[in-house]
Short mmCIF file of C-alpha atoms in Angstrom, two decimals:
data_model
loop_
_atom_site.label_atom_id
_atom_site.label_comp_id
_atom_site.label_asym_id
_atom_site.label_seq_id
_atom_site.Cartn_x
_atom_site.Cartn_y
_atom_site.Cartn_z
CA MET A 49 0.22 0.01 -0.04
CA ALA A 50 1.38 3.53 -1.00
CA ASN A 51 1.45 6.04 1.94
CA THR A 52 -0.63 8.91 0.50
CA GLY A 53 -0.18 11.13 3.81
CA GLY A 54 2.75 12.95 2.12
CA ALA A 55 0.79 14.01 -0.86
CA ASP A 56 -2.10 15.48 1.30
CA GLN A 57 0.75 17.36 3.49
CA ALA A 58 2.30 18.80 0.35
CA GLN A 59 -1.25 20.02 -0.66
CA PHE A 60 -1.96 21.75 2.65
CA ARG A 61 0.93 24.40 3.38
CA TYR A 62 -0.94 26.92 5.40
CA ARG A 63 -4.58 27.95 6.12
CA GLY A 64 -6.10 28.91 2.73
CA SER A 65 -3.49 27.51 0.44
CA ARG A 66 -5.99 25.27 -1.10
CA LEU A 67 -8.22 28.14 -1.82
CA GLY A 68 -5.46 30.25 -3.37
CA MET A 69 -5.02 32.65 -0.60
CA THR A 70 -1.91 34.33 0.62
CA GLU A 71 -0.14 32.96 3.78
CA PHE A 72 -0.05 36.43 5.39
CA GLY A 73 -1.57 39.80 5.32
CA SER A 74 -4.29 40.92 3.36
CA GLY A 75 -6.44 38.06 1.76
CA SER A 76 -5.08 35.69 4.24
CA VAL A 77 -7.13 33.43 6.58
CA PRO A 78 -7.58 35.00 9.93
CA GLY A 79 -7.01 33.38 13.06
CA ILE A 80 -9.72 32.04 15.50
CA GLY A 81 -9.19 34.91 17.95
CA ARG A 82 -9.83 37.75 15.17
CA ARG A 83 -12.66 35.91 14.05
CA LEU A 84 -14.06 35.54 17.43
CA SER A 85 -13.58 39.13 18.18
CA GLY A 86 -15.61 40.31 15.22
CA LEU A 87 -18.53 38.10 16.31
CA VAL A 88 -18.49 39.21 19.90
CA LEU A 89 -18.49 42.71 18.82
CA ASP A 90 -21.39 42.20 16.60
CA TRP A 91 -23.24 40.42 19.26
CA LEU A 92 -22.68 42.92 21.71
CA LEU A 93 -23.94 45.51 19.38
CA CYS A 94 -27.22 43.47 18.78
CA ALA A 95 -27.72 42.54 22.34
CA LEU A 96 -27.47 46.24 23.56
CA VAL A 97 -29.76 47.39 20.90
CA ALA A 98 -32.16 44.60 21.72
CA SER A 99 -32.01 45.23 25.52
CA ALA A 100 -32.53 48.80 25.05
CA ALA A 101 -35.83 48.45 22.65
CA THR A 102 -37.25 45.73 24.73
CA GLY A 103 -36.60 47.01 28.18
CA GLY A 104 -34.34 43.95 28.93
CA LEU A 105 -32.08 46.24 30.86
CA ARG A 106 -34.41 46.51 34.07
CA GLY A 107 -33.34 43.28 35.14
CA ASP A 108 -36.76 41.36 35.06
CA PRO A 109 -36.02 37.88 33.95
CA GLN A 110 -38.94 37.70 31.51
CA ASP A 111 -37.77 40.79 30.16
CA THR A 112 -34.18 39.72 29.96
CA THR A 113 -35.25 36.34 28.07
CA PHE A 114 -37.45 38.30 25.54
CA ALA A 115 -34.42 40.67 24.95
CA SER A 116 -32.20 37.61 24.39
CA GLY A 117 -34.58 36.07 21.71
CA ALA A 118 -34.71 39.46 20.20
CA ALA A 119 -31.11 39.92 20.03
CA LEU A 120 -30.80 36.86 18.23
CA VAL A 121 -33.16 37.52 15.70
CA LEU A 122 -31.49 41.19 15.41
CA PHE A 123 -28.15 39.54 14.97
CA ALA A 124 -29.49 37.25 12.27
CA VAL A 125 -31.13 40.04 10.25
CA TYR A 126 -28.21 42.47 10.80
CA THR A 127 -25.36 39.88 9.93
CA ALA A 128 -27.16 38.79 6.86
CA ALA A 129 -28.05 41.94 5.52
CA MET A 130 -24.60 43.70 6.20
CA LEU A 131 -22.72 40.65 4.65
CA ALA A 132 -24.93 40.60 1.69
CA VAL A 133 -24.68 44.58 0.90
CA PHE A 134 -21.13 44.97 2.42
CA GLY A 135 -19.49 41.75 2.69
CA THR A 136 -18.56 42.56 6.26
CA THR A 137 -20.39 43.87 9.41
CA LEU A 138 -19.10 46.56 11.88
CA GLY A 139 -17.48 44.04 14.14
CA LYS A 140 -15.68 42.38 11.37
CA ARG A 141 -14.72 45.70 9.97
CA MET A 142 -13.25 46.68 13.45
CA VAL A 143 -11.14 43.29 13.44
CA GLY A 144 -10.24 43.64 9.78
CA THR A 145 -11.98 40.71 8.39
CA GLU A 146 -14.43 40.11 5.70
CA VAL A 147 -16.49 37.61 3.91
CA ALA A 148 -15.74 36.28 0.28
CA SER A 149 -17.08 33.71 -2.14
CA THR A 150 -14.91 30.81 -2.78
CA GLY A 151 -16.72 30.24 -6.04
CA GLU A 152 -17.59 26.48 -5.02
CA ARG A 153 -21.37 27.04 -4.70
CA ALA A 154 -23.94 28.44 -7.40
CA LEU A 155 -25.96 30.45 -4.75
CA PRO A 156 -26.46 33.95 -5.31
CA TRP A 157 -24.65 36.12 -2.81
CA PRO A 158 -27.56 37.24 -0.61
CA VAL A 159 -29.01 33.55 -0.61
CA ALA A 160 -25.54 32.37 0.65
CA MET A 161 -25.29 35.20 3.18
CA VAL A 162 -28.74 33.94 4.67
CA VAL A 163 -27.59 30.26 4.47
CA ARG A 164 -24.20 31.19 6.30
CA THR A 165 -26.03 33.26 8.85
CA VAL A 166 -28.66 30.60 9.74
CA LEU A 167 -26.09 28.15 10.28
CA LEU A 168 -24.00 30.79 12.47
CA CYS A 169 -26.73 31.16 14.73
CA LEU A 170 -27.12 27.47 15.40
CA VAL A 171 -23.58 27.68 16.75
CA ILE A 172 -22.54 23.92 16.22
CA PRO A 173 -21.69 24.34 12.48
CA ALA A 174 -19.51 27.38 13.03
CA VAL A 175 -17.29 25.50 15.50
CA VAL A 176 -16.69 22.47 13.55
CA TYR A 177 -14.11 23.79 10.97
CA ASP A 178 -11.61 22.23 8.58
CA ARG A 179 -7.63 22.80 8.26
CA ASP A 180 -8.38 25.87 6.47
CA HIS A 181 -10.62 27.36 9.36
CA ARG A 182 -13.74 27.38 7.43
CA GLY A 183 -16.51 26.32 9.42
CA LEU A 184 -19.42 24.05 8.19
CA HIS A 185 -21.45 27.29 7.90
CA ASP A 186 -18.86 28.79 5.41
CA ARG A 187 -18.43 25.44 3.52
CA ALA A 188 -22.29 25.46 3.13
CA ALA A 189 -22.64 28.91 1.83
CA GLY A 190 -19.27 28.31 -0.47
CA THR A 191 -17.60 31.25 1.37
CA VAL A 192 -14.41 32.13 3.38
CA THR A 193 -13.61 34.68 5.99
CA ARG A 194 -10.46 36.79 4.95
CA ARG A 195 -8.27 39.46 6.26
CA MET A 196 -9.01 42.89 4.83
#
């Protein structure tokens, strides 16, 4: 039996090499810390807006639960809309990342962003990722997160 592990290792040199991305700088695949920071910034923005709009800041558990649900819906709409129009969100822009198409799916860009966002909101698809740091949500939408 032939050992094909060497050929597989040669194909994978760094995150994004199989997608034709650069290893460092603009256009490269960002690390988990940068991606997570952008996500947290976007979530905090949506949570603050939802809490202020629903009265969840008063400390009542029922209001807080409603505000959490409203924050998730707001986050989904905000993320899908911002990505569909600009390719980035405020949080992603602050940490210097954007979402780009890999061309492997024939989905129209707005549909791909809705698919990506719905799967992101389910959390599990986002934390299962490959060697290129593409989560299942990115793979399903045919997208990749890259540095700006």
